[in-house]
Coordinates of C-alpha atoms and ligand atoms in Angstrom, one line a residue:
M1305 CA -36.6 -14.4 -5.6
S1306 CA -33.8 -16.3 -5.0
Y1307 CA -30.7 -14.1 -3.5
S1308 CA -27.2 -16.7 -3.8
S1309 CA -24.6 -13.9 -2.6
P1310 CA -22.6 -14.1 0.0
S1311 CA -23.9 -12.5 3.5
E1312 CA -21.9 -9.4 5.1
S1313 CA -20.8 -12.0 7.5
E1314 CA -19.3 -14.2 5.3
R1315 CA -17.3 -12.1 2.6
P1316 CA -13.7 -10.7 3.8
A1317 CA -13.3 -7.2 4.5
V1318 CA -10.7 -4.4 4.5
L1319 CA -9.9 -1.4 5.8
V1320 CA -9.0 1.0 3.2
I1321 CA -7.1 4.8 4.8
A1322 CA -6.8 6.7 1.4
A1323 CA -8.0 9.8 0.0
T1324 CA -9.9 10.6 -3.1
D1325 CA -8.7 11.4 -6.2
S1326 CA -10.9 13.6 -8.2
S1327 CA -10.1 12.1 -11.5
G1328 CA -10.9 8.7 -11.0
G1329 CA -7.7 6.9 -11.6
A1330 CA -5.8 6.8 -7.8
G1331 CA -6.7 6.9 -4.5
L1332 CA -9.8 5.5 -2.7
V1333 CA -12.3 5.1 -5.8
R1334 CA -9.5 2.3 -7.9
D1335 CA -9.0 0.9 -4.0
V1336 CA -12.6 -0.1 -3.6
R1337 CA -12.8 -1.2 -7.6
V1338 CA -9.9 -3.8 -6.8
L1339 CA -11.3 -5.6 -3.8
T1340 CA -14.7 -5.5 -5.2
D1341 CA -13.2 -7.2 -8.2
H1342 CA -11.7 -9.7 -5.8
G1343 CA -15.1 -10.5 -3.6
V1344 CA -14.0 -8.2 -1.0
D1345 CA -15.8 -5.6 0.9
A1346 CA -14.3 -2.2 2.1
L1347 CA -14.6 0.0 4.9
C1348 CA -12.6 3.0 4.5
A1349 CA -11.4 6.2 6.8
L1350 CA -10.6 9.3 4.0
T1351 CA -7.4 11.2 5.2
A1352 CA -7.8 13.7 2.2
V1353 CA -9.7 14.8 -0.6
T1354 CA -8.0 15.9 -3.8
A1355 CA -8.3 18.1 -6.9
Q1356 CA -6.9 16.1 -9.6
T1357 CA -6.5 16.0 -13.1
N1358 CA -4.2 13.1 -14.7
A1359 CA -1.8 15.8 -15.8
E1360 CA -1.5 17.9 -12.3
V1361 CA -2.6 18.2 -8.4
R1362 CA -4.4 20.9 -8.4
A1363 CA -5.4 21.1 -4.2
V1364 CA -5.5 19.1 -1.2
H1365 CA -7.9 19.6 1.9
H1366 CA -7.2 17.6 5.3
V1367 CA -10.0 15.8 6.5
P1368 CA -8.9 16.8 10.5
P1369 CA -6.5 14.1 12.5
E1370 CA -9.0 13.8 14.8
V1371 CA -12.1 12.8 12.1
V1372 CA -9.3 10.6 10.9
H1373 CA -9.0 8.8 14.1
A1374 CA -12.4 8.3 14.7
Q1375 CA -13.1 6.7 11.9
I1376 CA -10.6 4.4 11.9
L1377 CA -11.7 3.1 15.5
A1378 CA -15.5 3.6 13.9
A1379 CA -14.6 1.5 11.4
L1380 CA -12.9 -1.5 13.4
E1381 CA -15.8 -1.6 15.8
S1382 CA -18.6 -1.8 13.3
R1383 CA -17.0 -5.3 11.4
R1384 CA -14.0 -7.9 11.8
V1385 CA -11.6 -6.4 9.2
R1386 CA -8.8 -9.0 8.3
A1387 CA -6.6 -6.9 6.6
I1388 CA -6.2 -2.9 6.4
K1389 CA -4.6 -0.9 3.4
I1390 CA -3.1 2.2 3.4
G1391 CA -2.3 4.7 0.8
M1392 CA -2.3 8.3 0.3
L1393 CA -2.0 9.8 4.0
G1394 CA -1.0 13.4 2.9
A1395 CA 0.6 15.1 6.4
A1396 CA 3.0 14.5 9.5
M1397 CA -0.3 15.0 11.6
T1398 CA -2.4 12.2 9.9
V1399 CA 0.0 9.6 10.2
D1400 CA -0.1 10.3 13.7
A1401 CA -3.6 10.0 13.9
V1402 CA -3.3 6.7 12.4
V1403 CA -0.5 5.4 14.3
D1404 CA -2.5 6.3 17.7
A1405 CA -5.5 4.7 16.2
L1406 CA -4.0 1.5 15.0
A1407 CA -2.2 0.9 18.3
A1408 CA -5.9 2.0 20.4
A1409 CA -7.4 -0.5 18.3
V1410 CA -4.5 -3.2 19.3
N1411 CA -5.4 -5.8 16.9
E1412 CA -3.6 -8.7 14.7
T1413 CA -4.5 -7.2 11.3
P1414 CA -1.7 -7.1 8.9
V1415 CA -1.9 -3.6 7.6
I1416 CA -0.2 -2.9 3.7
L1417 CA 1.3 0.3 3.1
D1418 CA 1.4 1.5 0.2
P1419 CA 3.9 4.9 1.0
V1420 CA 2.2 7.7 -1.8
L1421 CA 4.8 10.4 -1.9
V1422 CA 4.6 12.2 -5.3
S1423 CA 1.8 11.3 -7.8
S1424 CA 2.8 10.4 -11.6
S1425 CA 1.9 14.1 -12.6
G1426 CA 4.3 15.5 -10.1
G1427 CA 2.1 16.6 -6.8
I1428 CA 3.9 16.3 -3.5
L1429 CA 1.3 14.1 -1.6
L1430 CA 3.3 13.7 1.2
D1431 CA 6.1 15.9 2.5
A1432 CA 9.3 15.3 4.7
A1433 CA 8.2 15.9 7.5
G1434 CA 5.4 13.5 7.2
R1435 CA 8.1 10.9 5.4
R1436 CA 9.7 10.5 8.8
I1437 CA 7.2 10.0 10.8
L1438 CA 6.1 7.2 8.6
M1439 CA 9.2 6.4 8.7
S1440 CA 9.6 6.4 12.5
R1441 CA 6.0 5.7 14.1
L1442 CA 4.6 4.0 11.1
L1443 CA 6.6 1.7 9.5
P1444 CA 7.1 -1.0 12.8
H1445 CA 3.0 -1.6 12.8
V1446 CA 3.0 -2.7 9.1
A1447 CA 3.2 -6.2 7.8
L1448 CA 3.9 -5.0 4.1
I1449 CA 5.2 -2.0 2.8
T1450 CA 5.2 -1.4 -1.3
P1451 CA 7.4 1.9 -2.4
N1452 CA 8.8 1.6 -5.9
V1453 CA 12.2 2.2 -6.9
P1454 CA 11.9 6.6 -5.8
E1455 CA 9.8 5.8 -3.1
I1456 CA 12.6 3.3 -1.4
A1457 CA 15.2 6.3 -1.6
A1458 CA 13.2 8.8 -0.8
L1459 CA 12.5 6.8 2.8
L1460 CA 15.8 6.3 3.4
D1461 CA 16.9 9.2 2.1
E1462 CA 19.4 8.1 -0.1
P1463 CA 20.5 7.8 -3.3
L1464 CA 18.6 5.9 -6.2
A1465 CA 19.6 2.5 -6.4
T1466 CA 21.4 1.6 -9.4
N1467 CA 21.8 -2.1 -9.7
E1468 CA 19.7 -5.1 -7.7
A1469 CA 22.6 -5.6 -4.9
S1470 CA 22.2 -1.8 -4.0
L1471 CA 17.9 -1.8 -4.4
A1472 CA 18.5 -4.9 -1.8
D1473 CA 20.3 -3.5 0.4
Q1474 CA 17.6 -0.4 0.5
G1475 CA 14.9 -2.9 1.4
H1476 CA 16.8 -4.5 4.3
R1477 CA 17.1 -0.9 5.9
L1478 CA 13.3 -0.7 5.4
L1479 CA 13.4 -4.5 7.4
A1480 CA 16.0 -3.0 10.1
R1481 CA 13.9 0.0 10.8
G1482 CA 10.5 -1.8 11.6
A1483 CA 8.6 -3.3 8.1
R1484 CA 7.7 -7.3 8.4
A1485 CA 8.2 -7.2 4.9
V1486 CA 8.7 -4.8 2.1
L1487 CA 7.6 -5.5 -2.0
I1488 CA 10.4 -3.3 -4.0
K1489 CA 8.1 -2.2 -7.4
G1490 CA 11.3 -2.8 -10.3
G1491 CA 8.2 -0.7 -12.7
H1492 CA 10.8 1.9 -13.2
W1493 CA 13.5 0.1 -14.5
S1494 CA 13.9 -0.7 -18.0
G1495 CA 13.8 -4.1 -19.8
A1496 CA 11.1 -6.9 -21.2
T1497 CA 10.5 -8.2 -17.5
A1498 CA 9.5 -6.1 -14.8
T1499 CA 10.0 -7.5 -11.4
D1500 CA 9.3 -6.5 -7.9
W1501 CA 11.3 -7.9 -5.2
L1502 CA 9.4 -9.7 -2.0
L1503 CA 11.6 -9.6 1.1
H1504 CA 10.5 -11.6 4.8
S1505 CA 12.3 -11.9 7.3
A1506 CA 13.6 -15.8 7.1
P1507 CA 11.3 -18.1 9.3
G1508 CA 12.1 -18.1 12.9
G1509 CA 15.0 -16.5 12.3
R1510 CA 15.6 -14.1 15.1
E1511 CA 18.3 -11.9 13.1
P1512 CA 15.5 -9.5 11.4
A1513 CA 19.3 -8.4 9.0
I1514 CA 18.3 -12.0 7.6
A1515 CA 16.3 -11.7 4.6
V1516 CA 14.5 -13.8 2.4
V1517 CA 14.3 -12.3 -1.6
E1518 CA 11.4 -14.1 -4.3
R1519 CA 11.6 -12.2 -7.1
I1520 CA 8.1 -11.6 -8.7
M1521 CA 8.7 -11.4 -12.2
S1522 CA 5.7 -10.7 -15.3
S1523 CA 6.4 -9.3 -19.2
R1524 CA 6.5 -6.2 -18.9
V1525 CA 3.2 -3.8 -20.6
S1526 CA 4.7 -0.7 -22.1
G1527 CA 3.2 3.0 -21.3
A1528 CA 2.0 4.2 -17.6
S1529 CA -1.1 4.1 -15.9
R1530 CA -2.9 5.8 -13.4
G1531 CA -3.2 4.2 -10.3
T1532 CA -1.1 0.9 -10.4
G1533 CA 0.5 1.2 -7.2
C1534 CA -3.2 1.7 -5.5
A1535 CA -4.4 -1.3 -7.1
L1536 CA -1.5 -3.2 -6.2
A1537 CA -1.6 -3.0 -2.4
S1538 CA -5.5 -3.2 -2.6
G1539 CA -4.9 -6.4 -4.3
I1540 CA -2.7 -7.9 -1.8
A1541 CA -4.6 -7.0 0.9
A1542 CA -7.8 -8.5 -0.7
G1543 CA -5.4 -12.2 -1.2
L1544 CA -4.4 -12.0 2.9
A1545 CA -7.7 -11.1 3.4
S1546 CA -9.3 -13.9 1.3
G1547 CA -6.6 -16.4 3.0
L1548 CA -3.1 -16.4 0.6
S1549 CA -0.3 -16.4 1.6
L1550 CA 1.9 -12.8 1.8
L1551 CA 3.6 -14.3 -1.3
D1552 CA 0.6 -15.8 -3.1
S1553 CA -1.2 -12.2 -2.4
C1554 CA 1.5 -10.4 -4.2
Q1555 CA 1.9 -12.9 -7.0
Q1556 CA -1.8 -12.6 -7.9
A1557 CA -1.9 -8.5 -7.3
K1558 CA 0.5 -8.5 -10.0
Q1559 CA -1.2 -10.5 -12.5
Y1560 CA -4.7 -8.3 -11.4
V1561 CA -2.0 -5.1 -12.1
L1562 CA -1.6 -6.9 -15.4
R1563 CA -4.7 -7.3 -16.9
M1564 CA -5.7 -3.8 -15.9
L1565 CA -2.6 -2.3 -17.7
S1566 CA -3.7 -4.6 -20.6
A1567 CA -6.9 -3.8 -20.9
R1568 CA -6.9 0.0 -21.0
Ligands
PLP2907 N1 -3.8 10.2 -5.7 C1 -4.4 10.4 -4.7 C2 -5.6 10.0 -3.8 C3 -3.7 8.7 -3.9 O1 -3.8 7.7 -3.5 C4 -2.2 8.2 -5.2 C5 -1.8 7.2 -5.1 O2 -2.1 6.3 -3.8 C6 -1.9 9.2 -6.2 C7 -2.6 10.4 -6.1 C8 -0.7 8.6 -6.9 O3 -0.9 8.1 -7.9 P1 -0.5 8.2 -9.4 O4 0.8 7.4 -9.3 O5 -1.4 7.5 -9.9 O6 -0.5 9.2 -9.9

């Protein structure tokens, strides 16, 4: 019998630090599906178990912080990972555990953070204390953070941006707080095109305030869907793990999400 799939050591791998969503639309189940679609293996560290339908968050059980910490170290010892994708953290103590584990592992692996704050059904998935620790301790470890318009305002504790200039200013403020790049998802804004903005420090620039802004545009697919934020960030992690540039990873992940939405 011939067996031609690439061996484990040949396939790129991503560590996913995330929670489960019992409805299967978002969270770890979605992340693993996206990585598999990209030919990338998943390692995991589970942060919380949630009981959710598409309409409500019914219960959240937080995995003890020492177990989150141990999972991350064990995963990073098991196999070389080429990117780390962080989704729902759920609590300040979990954010602390993740930061401590990433600092202990000391490696240069890019970290992609989808700041999961509220479910699309309205359930709070990270409270104010968790958001503050995310901003002060986790953000400086992050190669890319992927907020939407409400999330970037909530993280900065500022009003919602109402135009592109004020949104870009908010993106600059996340760069100034330590993120190396910011992808702002414009899906909440109306218009015929769905535009995302990628802000990153200018190559060779020593001044963090100088940022390059790239626009990633696509046609708009109507209707909401669960798990699009998870899918975009996992798609970007898969791209980086496969050797694509940050911009190419963002572009191909957006196309992947569009295909996912069109296939509903
Ligand atoms: N639940 C979990 C466990 C998640 O990880 C996420 C997003 O990452 C959500 C819910 C929110 O997803 P949605 O906006 O599709 O409700």
